[in-house]
Tab-separated table of C-alpha atoms in Angstrom:
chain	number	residue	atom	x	y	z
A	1	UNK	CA	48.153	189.151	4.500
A	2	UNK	CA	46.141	191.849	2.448
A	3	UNK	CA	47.812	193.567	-0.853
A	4	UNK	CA	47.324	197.296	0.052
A	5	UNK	CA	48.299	199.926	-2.854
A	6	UNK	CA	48.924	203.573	-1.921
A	7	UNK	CA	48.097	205.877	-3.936
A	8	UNK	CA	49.275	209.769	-4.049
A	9	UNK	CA	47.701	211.061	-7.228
A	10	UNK	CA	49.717	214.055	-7.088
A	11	UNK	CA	52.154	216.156	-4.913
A	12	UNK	CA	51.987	219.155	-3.578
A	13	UNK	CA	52.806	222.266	-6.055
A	14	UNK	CA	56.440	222.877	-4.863
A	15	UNK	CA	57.337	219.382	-3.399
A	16	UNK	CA	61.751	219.346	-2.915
A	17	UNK	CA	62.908	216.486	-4.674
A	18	UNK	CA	63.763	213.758	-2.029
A	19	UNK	CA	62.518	210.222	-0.515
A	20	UNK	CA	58.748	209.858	-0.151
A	21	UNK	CA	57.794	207.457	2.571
A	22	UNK	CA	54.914	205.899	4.611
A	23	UNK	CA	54.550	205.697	8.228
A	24	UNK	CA	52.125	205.527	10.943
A	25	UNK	CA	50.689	203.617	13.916
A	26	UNK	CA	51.861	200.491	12.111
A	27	UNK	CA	55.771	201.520	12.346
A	28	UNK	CA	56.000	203.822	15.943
A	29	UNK	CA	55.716	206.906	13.753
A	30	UNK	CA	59.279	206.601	12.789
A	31	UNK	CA	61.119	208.364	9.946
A	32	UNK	CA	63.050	205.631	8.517
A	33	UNK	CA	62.559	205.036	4.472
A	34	UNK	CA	62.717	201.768	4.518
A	35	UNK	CA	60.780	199.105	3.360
A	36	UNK	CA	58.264	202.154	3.077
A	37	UNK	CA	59.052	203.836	-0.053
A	38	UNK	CA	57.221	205.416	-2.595
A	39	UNK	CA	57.789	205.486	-6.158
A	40	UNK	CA	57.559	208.261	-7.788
A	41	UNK	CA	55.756	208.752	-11.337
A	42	UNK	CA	54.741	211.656	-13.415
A	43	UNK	CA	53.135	214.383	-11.022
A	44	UNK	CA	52.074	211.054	-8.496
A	45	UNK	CA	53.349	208.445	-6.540
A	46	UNK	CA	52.352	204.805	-5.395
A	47	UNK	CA	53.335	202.174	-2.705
A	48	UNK	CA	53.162	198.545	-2.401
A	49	UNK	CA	52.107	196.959	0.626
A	50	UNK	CA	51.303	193.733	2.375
A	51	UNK	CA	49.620	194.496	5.821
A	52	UNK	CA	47.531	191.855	8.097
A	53	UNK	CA	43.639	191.927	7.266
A	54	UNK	CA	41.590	193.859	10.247
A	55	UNK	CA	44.948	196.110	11.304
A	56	UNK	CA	43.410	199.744	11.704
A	57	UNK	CA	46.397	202.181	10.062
A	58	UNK	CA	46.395	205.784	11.032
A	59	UNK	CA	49.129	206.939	8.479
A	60	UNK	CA	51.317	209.965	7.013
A	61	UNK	CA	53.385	210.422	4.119
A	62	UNK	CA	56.714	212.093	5.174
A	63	UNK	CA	59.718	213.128	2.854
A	64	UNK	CA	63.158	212.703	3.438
A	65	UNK	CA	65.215	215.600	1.781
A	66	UNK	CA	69.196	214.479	0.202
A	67	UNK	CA	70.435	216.272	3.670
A	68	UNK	CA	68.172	213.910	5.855
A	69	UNK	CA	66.200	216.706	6.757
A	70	UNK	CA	62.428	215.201	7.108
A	71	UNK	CA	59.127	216.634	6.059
A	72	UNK	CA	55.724	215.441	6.937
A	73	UNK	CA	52.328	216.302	5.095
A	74	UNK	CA	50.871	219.282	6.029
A	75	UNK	CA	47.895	220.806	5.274
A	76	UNK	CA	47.626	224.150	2.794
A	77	UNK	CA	48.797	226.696	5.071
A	78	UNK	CA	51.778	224.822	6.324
A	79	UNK	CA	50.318	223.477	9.620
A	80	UNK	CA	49.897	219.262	10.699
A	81	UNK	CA	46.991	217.798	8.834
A	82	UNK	CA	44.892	214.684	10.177
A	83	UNK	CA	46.090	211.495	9.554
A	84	UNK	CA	44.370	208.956	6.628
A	85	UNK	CA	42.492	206.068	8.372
A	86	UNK	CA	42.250	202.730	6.793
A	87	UNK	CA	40.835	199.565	7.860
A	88	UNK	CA	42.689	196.832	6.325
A	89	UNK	CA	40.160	194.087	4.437
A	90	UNK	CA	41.182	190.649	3.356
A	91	UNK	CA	40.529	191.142	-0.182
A	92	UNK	CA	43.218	193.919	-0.101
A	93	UNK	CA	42.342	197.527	-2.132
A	94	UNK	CA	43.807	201.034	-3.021
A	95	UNK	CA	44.273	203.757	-0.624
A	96	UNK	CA	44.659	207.484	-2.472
A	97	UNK	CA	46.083	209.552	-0.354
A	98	UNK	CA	45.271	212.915	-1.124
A	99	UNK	CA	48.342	216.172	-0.042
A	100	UNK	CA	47.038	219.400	0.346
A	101	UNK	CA	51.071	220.556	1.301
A	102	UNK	CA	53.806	219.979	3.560
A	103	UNK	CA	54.420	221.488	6.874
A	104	UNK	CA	56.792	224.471	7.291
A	105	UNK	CA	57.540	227.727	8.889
A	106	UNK	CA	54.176	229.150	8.365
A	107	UNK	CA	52.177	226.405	11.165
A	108	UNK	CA	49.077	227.055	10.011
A	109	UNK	CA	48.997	230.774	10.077
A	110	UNK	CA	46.160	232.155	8.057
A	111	UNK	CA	44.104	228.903	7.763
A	112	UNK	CA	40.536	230.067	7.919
A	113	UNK	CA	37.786	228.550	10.714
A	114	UNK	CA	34.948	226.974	9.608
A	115	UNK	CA	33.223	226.932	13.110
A	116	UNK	CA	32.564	229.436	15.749
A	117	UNK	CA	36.093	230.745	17.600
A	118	UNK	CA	35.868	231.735	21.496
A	119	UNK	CA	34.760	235.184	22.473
A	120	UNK	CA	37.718	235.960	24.371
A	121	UNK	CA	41.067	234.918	25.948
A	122	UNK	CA	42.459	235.144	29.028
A	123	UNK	CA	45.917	234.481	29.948
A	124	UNK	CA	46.143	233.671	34.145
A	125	UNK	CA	49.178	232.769	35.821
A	126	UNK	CA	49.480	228.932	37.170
A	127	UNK	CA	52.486	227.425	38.928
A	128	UNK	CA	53.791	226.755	34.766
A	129	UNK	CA	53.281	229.948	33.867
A	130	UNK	CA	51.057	231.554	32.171
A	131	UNK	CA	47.859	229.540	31.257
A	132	UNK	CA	45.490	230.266	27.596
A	133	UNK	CA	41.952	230.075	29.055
A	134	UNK	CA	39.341	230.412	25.369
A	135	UNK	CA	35.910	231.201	26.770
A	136	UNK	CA	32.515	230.989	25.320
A	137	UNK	CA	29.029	231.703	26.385
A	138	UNK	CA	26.216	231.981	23.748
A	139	UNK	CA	24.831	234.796	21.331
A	140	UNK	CA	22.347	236.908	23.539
A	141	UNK	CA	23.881	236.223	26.754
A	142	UNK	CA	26.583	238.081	28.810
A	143	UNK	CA	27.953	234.566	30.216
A	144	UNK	CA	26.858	235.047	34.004
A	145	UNK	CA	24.699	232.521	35.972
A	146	UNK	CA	25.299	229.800	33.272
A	147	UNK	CA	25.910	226.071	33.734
A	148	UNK	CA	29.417	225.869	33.169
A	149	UNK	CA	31.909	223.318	31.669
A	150	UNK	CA	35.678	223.467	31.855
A	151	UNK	CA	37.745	221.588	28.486
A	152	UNK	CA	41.139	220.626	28.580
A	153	UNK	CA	42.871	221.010	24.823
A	154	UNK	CA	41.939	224.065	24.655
A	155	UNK	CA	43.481	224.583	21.450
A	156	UNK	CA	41.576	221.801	20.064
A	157	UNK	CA	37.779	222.873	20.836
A	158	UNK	CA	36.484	225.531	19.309
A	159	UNK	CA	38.261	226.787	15.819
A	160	UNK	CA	40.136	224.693	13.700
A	161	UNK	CA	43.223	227.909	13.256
A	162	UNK	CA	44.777	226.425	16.545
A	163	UNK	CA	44.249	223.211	16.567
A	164	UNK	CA	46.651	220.806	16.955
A	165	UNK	CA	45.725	218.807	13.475
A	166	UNK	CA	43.663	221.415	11.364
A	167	UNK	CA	40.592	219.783	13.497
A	168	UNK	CA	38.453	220.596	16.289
A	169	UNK	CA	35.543	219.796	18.329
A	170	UNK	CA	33.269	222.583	17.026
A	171	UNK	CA	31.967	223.235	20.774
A	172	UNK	CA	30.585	226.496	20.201
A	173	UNK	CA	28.596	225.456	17.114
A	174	UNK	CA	27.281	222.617	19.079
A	175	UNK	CA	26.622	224.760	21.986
A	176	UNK	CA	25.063	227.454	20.852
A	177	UNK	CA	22.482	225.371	18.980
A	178	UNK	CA	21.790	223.846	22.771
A	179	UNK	CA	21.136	227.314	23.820
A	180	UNK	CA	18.854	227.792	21.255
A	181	UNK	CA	16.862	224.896	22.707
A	182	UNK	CA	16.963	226.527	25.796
A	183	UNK	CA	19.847	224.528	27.407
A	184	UNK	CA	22.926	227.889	27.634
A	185	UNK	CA	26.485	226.954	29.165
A	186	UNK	CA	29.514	228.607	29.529
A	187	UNK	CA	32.682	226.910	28.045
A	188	UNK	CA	36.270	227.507	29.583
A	189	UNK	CA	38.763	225.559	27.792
A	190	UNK	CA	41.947	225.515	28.516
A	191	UNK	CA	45.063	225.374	26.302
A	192	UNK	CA	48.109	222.706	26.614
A	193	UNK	CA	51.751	222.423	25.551
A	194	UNK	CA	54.322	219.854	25.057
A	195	UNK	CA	53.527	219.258	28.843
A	196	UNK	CA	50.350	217.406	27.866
A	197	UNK	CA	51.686	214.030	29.232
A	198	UNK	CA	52.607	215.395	32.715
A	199	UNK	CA	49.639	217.841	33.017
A	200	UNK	CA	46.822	215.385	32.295
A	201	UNK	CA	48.827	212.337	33.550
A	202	UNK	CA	48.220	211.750	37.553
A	203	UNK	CA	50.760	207.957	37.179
A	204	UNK	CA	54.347	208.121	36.738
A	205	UNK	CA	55.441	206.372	33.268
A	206	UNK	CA	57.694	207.294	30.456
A	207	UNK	CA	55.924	209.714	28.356
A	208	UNK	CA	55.637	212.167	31.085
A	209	UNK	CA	59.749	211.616	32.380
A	210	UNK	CA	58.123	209.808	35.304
A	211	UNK	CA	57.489	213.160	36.861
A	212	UNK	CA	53.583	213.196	37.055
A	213	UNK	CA	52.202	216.828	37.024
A	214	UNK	CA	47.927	216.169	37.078
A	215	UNK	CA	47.547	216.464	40.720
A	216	UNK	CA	48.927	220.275	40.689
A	217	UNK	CA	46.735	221.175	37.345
A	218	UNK	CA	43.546	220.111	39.021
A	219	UNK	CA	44.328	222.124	42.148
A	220	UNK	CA	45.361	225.171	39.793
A	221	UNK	CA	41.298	224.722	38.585
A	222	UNK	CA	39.865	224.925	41.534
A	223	UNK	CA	42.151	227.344	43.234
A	224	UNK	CA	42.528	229.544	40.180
A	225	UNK	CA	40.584	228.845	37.475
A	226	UNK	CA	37.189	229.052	39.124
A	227	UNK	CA	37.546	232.026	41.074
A	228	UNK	CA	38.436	233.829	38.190
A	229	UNK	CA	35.459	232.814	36.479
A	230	UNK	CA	33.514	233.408	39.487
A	231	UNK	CA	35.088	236.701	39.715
A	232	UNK	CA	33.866	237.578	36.086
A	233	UNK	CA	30.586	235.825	35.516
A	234	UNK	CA	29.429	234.961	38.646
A	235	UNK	CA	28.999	231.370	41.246
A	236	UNK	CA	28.320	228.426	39.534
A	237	UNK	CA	27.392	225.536	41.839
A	238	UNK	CA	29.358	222.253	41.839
A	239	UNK	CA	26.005	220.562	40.902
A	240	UNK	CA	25.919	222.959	37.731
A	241	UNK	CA	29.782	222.523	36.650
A	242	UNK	CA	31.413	219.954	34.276
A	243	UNK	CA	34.711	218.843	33.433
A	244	UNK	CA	35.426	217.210	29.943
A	245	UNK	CA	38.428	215.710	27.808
A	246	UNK	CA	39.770	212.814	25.541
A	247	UNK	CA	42.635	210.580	25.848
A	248	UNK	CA	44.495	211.744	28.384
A	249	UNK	CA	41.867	214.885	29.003
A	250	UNK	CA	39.715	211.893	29.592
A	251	UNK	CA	41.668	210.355	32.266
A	252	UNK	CA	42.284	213.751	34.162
A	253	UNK	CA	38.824	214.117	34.032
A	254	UNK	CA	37.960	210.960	35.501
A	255	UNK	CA	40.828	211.496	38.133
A	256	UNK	CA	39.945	214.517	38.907
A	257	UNK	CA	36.420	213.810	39.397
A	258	UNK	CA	36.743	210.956	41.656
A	259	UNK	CA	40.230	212.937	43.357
A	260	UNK	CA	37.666	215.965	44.731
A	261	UNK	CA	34.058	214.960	44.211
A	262	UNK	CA	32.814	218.376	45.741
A	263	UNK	CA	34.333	220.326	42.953
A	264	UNK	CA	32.329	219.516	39.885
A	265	UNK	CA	29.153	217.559	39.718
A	266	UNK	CA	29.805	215.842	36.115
A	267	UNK	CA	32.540	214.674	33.813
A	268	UNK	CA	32.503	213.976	29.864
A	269	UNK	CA	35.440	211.411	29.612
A	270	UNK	CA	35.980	210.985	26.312
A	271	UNK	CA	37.400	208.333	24.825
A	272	UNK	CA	40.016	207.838	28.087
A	273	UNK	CA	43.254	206.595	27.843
A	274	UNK	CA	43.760	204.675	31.091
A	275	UNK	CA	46.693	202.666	30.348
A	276	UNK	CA	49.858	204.616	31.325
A	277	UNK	CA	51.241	202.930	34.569
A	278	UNK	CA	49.509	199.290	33.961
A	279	UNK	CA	46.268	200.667	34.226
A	280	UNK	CA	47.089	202.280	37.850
A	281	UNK	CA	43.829	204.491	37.627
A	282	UNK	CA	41.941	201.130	37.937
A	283	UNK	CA	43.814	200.200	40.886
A	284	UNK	CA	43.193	204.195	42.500
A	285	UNK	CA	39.633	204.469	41.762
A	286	UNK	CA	39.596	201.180	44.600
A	287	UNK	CA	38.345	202.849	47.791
A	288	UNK	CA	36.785	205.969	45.924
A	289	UNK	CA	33.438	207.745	45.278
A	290	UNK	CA	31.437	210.348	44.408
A	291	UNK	CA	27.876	209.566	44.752
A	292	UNK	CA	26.402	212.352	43.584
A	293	UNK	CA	28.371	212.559	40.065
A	294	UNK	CA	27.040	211.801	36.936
A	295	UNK	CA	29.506	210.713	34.292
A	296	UNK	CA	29.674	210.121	30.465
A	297	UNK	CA	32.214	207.789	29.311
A	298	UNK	CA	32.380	207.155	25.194
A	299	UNK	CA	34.674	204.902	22.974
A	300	UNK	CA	34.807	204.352	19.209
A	301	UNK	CA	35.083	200.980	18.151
A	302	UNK	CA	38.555	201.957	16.103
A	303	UNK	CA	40.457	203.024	18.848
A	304	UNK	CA	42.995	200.573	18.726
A	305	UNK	CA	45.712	198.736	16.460
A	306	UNK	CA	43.711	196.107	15.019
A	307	UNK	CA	39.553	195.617	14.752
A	308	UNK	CA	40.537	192.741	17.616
A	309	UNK	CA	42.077	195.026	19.735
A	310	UNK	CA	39.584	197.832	19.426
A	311	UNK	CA	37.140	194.976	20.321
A	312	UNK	CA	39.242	194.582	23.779
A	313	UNK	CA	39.113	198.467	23.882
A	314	UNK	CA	35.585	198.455	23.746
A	315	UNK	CA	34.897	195.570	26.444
A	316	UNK	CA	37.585	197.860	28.800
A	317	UNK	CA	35.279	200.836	28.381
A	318	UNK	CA	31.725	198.400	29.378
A	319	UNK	CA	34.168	197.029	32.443
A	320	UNK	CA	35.480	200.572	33.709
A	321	UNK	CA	31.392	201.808	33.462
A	322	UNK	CA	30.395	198.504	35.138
A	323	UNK	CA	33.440	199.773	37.766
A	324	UNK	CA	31.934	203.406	38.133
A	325	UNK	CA	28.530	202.578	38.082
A	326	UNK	CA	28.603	202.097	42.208
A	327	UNK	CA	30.736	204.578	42.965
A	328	UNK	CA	28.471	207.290	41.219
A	329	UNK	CA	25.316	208.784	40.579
A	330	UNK	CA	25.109	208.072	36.916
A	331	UNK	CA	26.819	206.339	34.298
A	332	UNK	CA	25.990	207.047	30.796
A	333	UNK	CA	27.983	204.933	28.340
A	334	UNK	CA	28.556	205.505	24.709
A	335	UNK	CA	30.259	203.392	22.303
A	336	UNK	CA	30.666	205.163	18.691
A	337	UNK	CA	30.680	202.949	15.733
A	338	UNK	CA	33.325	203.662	12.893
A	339	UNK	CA	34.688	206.142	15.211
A	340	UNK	CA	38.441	206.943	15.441
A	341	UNK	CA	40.780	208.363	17.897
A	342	UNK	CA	40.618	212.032	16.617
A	343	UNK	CA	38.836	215.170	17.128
A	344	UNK	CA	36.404	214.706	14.134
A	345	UNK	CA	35.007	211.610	16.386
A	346	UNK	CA	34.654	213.807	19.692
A	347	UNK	CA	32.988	216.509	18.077
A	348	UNK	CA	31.097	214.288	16.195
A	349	UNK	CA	29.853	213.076	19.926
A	350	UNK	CA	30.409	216.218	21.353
A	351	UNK	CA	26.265	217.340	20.942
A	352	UNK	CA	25.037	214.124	22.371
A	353	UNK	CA	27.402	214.770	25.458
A	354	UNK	CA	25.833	218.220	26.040
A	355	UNK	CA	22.366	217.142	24.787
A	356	UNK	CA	23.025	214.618	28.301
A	357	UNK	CA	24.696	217.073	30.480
A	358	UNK	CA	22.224	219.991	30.073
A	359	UNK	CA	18.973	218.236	30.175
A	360	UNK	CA	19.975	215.998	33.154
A	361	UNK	CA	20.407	220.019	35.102
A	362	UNK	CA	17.053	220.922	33.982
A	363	UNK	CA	15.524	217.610	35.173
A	364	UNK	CA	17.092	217.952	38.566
A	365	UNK	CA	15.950	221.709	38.986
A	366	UNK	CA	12.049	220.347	38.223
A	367	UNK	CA	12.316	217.763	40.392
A	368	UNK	CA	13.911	219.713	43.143
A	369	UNK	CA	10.905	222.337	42.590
């Protein structure tokens, strides 16, 4: 076991007097005190810890108030902030954990961008209601005729204000330096709720009440999404359409791809979690194609618990490529080092994705010349 001491060098201005905890991967994300406890000193606070060498923590600091009530770090403006990563080393060390404020009432209103927003919204009716589509084309262009790529999280891909962690995946900035280099697309990305687990999940399992809801979304895309696009900018050809997402955007994607091959010609699946149902997309992709897709499949080697089970992780990702590779056109595959399961890693991987997509277009249309 490694000797691991956390660090808070000071609270937030303001901070209720209460219990200051830990928690994290390592505990379920639970709001229980103990064992986890902070002690508080002078404007700080510090926490003694023995945690297995090579565990990878993704952790909070959370504060119980005297009526029970429970706080959790925040960032300035009162919405969720990213959680610290640590890997844990033999010899042990100091964490600081550094609170910009807890979250409250406020959820983030008025925290300022620091990356390009969308250019407009749209809110079209789907069999949920009504559905946030953010769109984006590039400076100089009116958005029609362009290669286009539909997002899932939409909340998470352009501006950090609605983000679901005070993160995003700076698309625009990344795309509109791709334009510059003479490689335009039009983004559609499309906002989630709570729903996320039964929208992007195509299995049955307990996160999404066993009541799987993927199979409707993707025909909402192609049934209503895309002719409202078309409708406004204009046909885009299957060939020149993309679908992309993490997690469980990632495994819609991949489902989705493989489910109607005719609809878009290549997915980004991003970091993918395939694991809800005992791996049951592994067992549905048996039987399937789509040999004219090309798809990009990425990992970060911290994507797990521990460094030996982000190793596993890892070898999963080379076996599902190995598993696509004769089922599609092209398999491009992407493991990140020191990358975590957040959006700072997917937008950190977000250019080389496009970089991929674009070119691979442009190369086609030449050859096809």
């Amino acid at each position: 076991m490694a000797h691991l001491r956390f660090l808070i060098p000071a609270l937030p201005p303001g901070t209720p007097p209460g219990t200051l905890f830990l928690t994290g991967e390592h505990r379920g994300w639970i709001s229980n005190p103990e064992g986890w406890t902070f002690d508080q000193s002078g404007e700080g606070a510090m926490l003694d810890a023995e945690l297995a060498a090579g565990t990878l923590l993704s952790v909070k600091v959370r504060l119980q108030l005297p009526d029970g009530h429970i706080l959790e770090e925040g960032d300035a403006w009162g919405g969720r902030a990213p959680a610290h990563t640590v890997t844990v080393q033999e010899q042990g060390g100091v964490v600081t954990l550094n609170l910009e404020g807890w979250q409250d009432d406020r959820e983030g209103k008025g925290r300022p961008s620091q990356s390009r927003p969308p250019r407009m919204e749209w809110n079209l009716t789907a069999p949920w209601g009504e559905q946030t589509v953010r769109l984006w084309w590039p400076e100089g262009h009116d958005g029609r005729d362009l290669p286009l790529l539909v997002m899932h999280d939409g909340q998470n891909v352009f501006d950090e204000v609605p983000s679901f962690s005070g993160q995003s995946w700076r698309a625009a900035d990344a795309a509109q330096a791709r334009a510059e280099a003479g490689y335009p697309c039009l983004i559609a990305a499309l906002s989630v709720n709570a729903e996320r687990s039964r929208r992007y999940v195509p299995f049955a399992f307990r996160l999404n009440e066993f009541k799987p809801g993927a199979d409707e979304y993707l025909d909402w895309i192609e049934t209503g999404l895309l002719p409202a696009l078309e409708d406004a900018f204009g046909p885009v050809p299957p060939e020149c359409r993309a679908l992309a997402g993490s997690s469980f955007g990632g495994l819609v994607t991949l489902y989705g791809g493989l489910r109607r091959p005719d609809v878009f010609g290549t997915l980004g699946v991003f970091s993918p979690a395939i694991w809800p149902d005992d791996f049951a997309l592994l067992r549905w992709m048996e039987g399937r194609a789509a040999p004219h897709m090309r798809v990009w499949l990425d990992m970060g080697d911290h994507e797990a618990h521990t460094v030996a089970e982000a190793a596993e992780v890892v070898h999963l990702t080379h076996e599902l490529g190995a598993g696509l590779q004769p089922r599609v056109a092209q398999v491009q595959v992407t493991i990140a080092e020191g990358h975590w399961h957040d959006e700072a890693a997917w937008a950190a991987r977000f250019p080389a994705f496009l970089t991929w997509w674009l070119s691979g277009l442009a190369s086609a249309h030449s050859a096809a010349q």
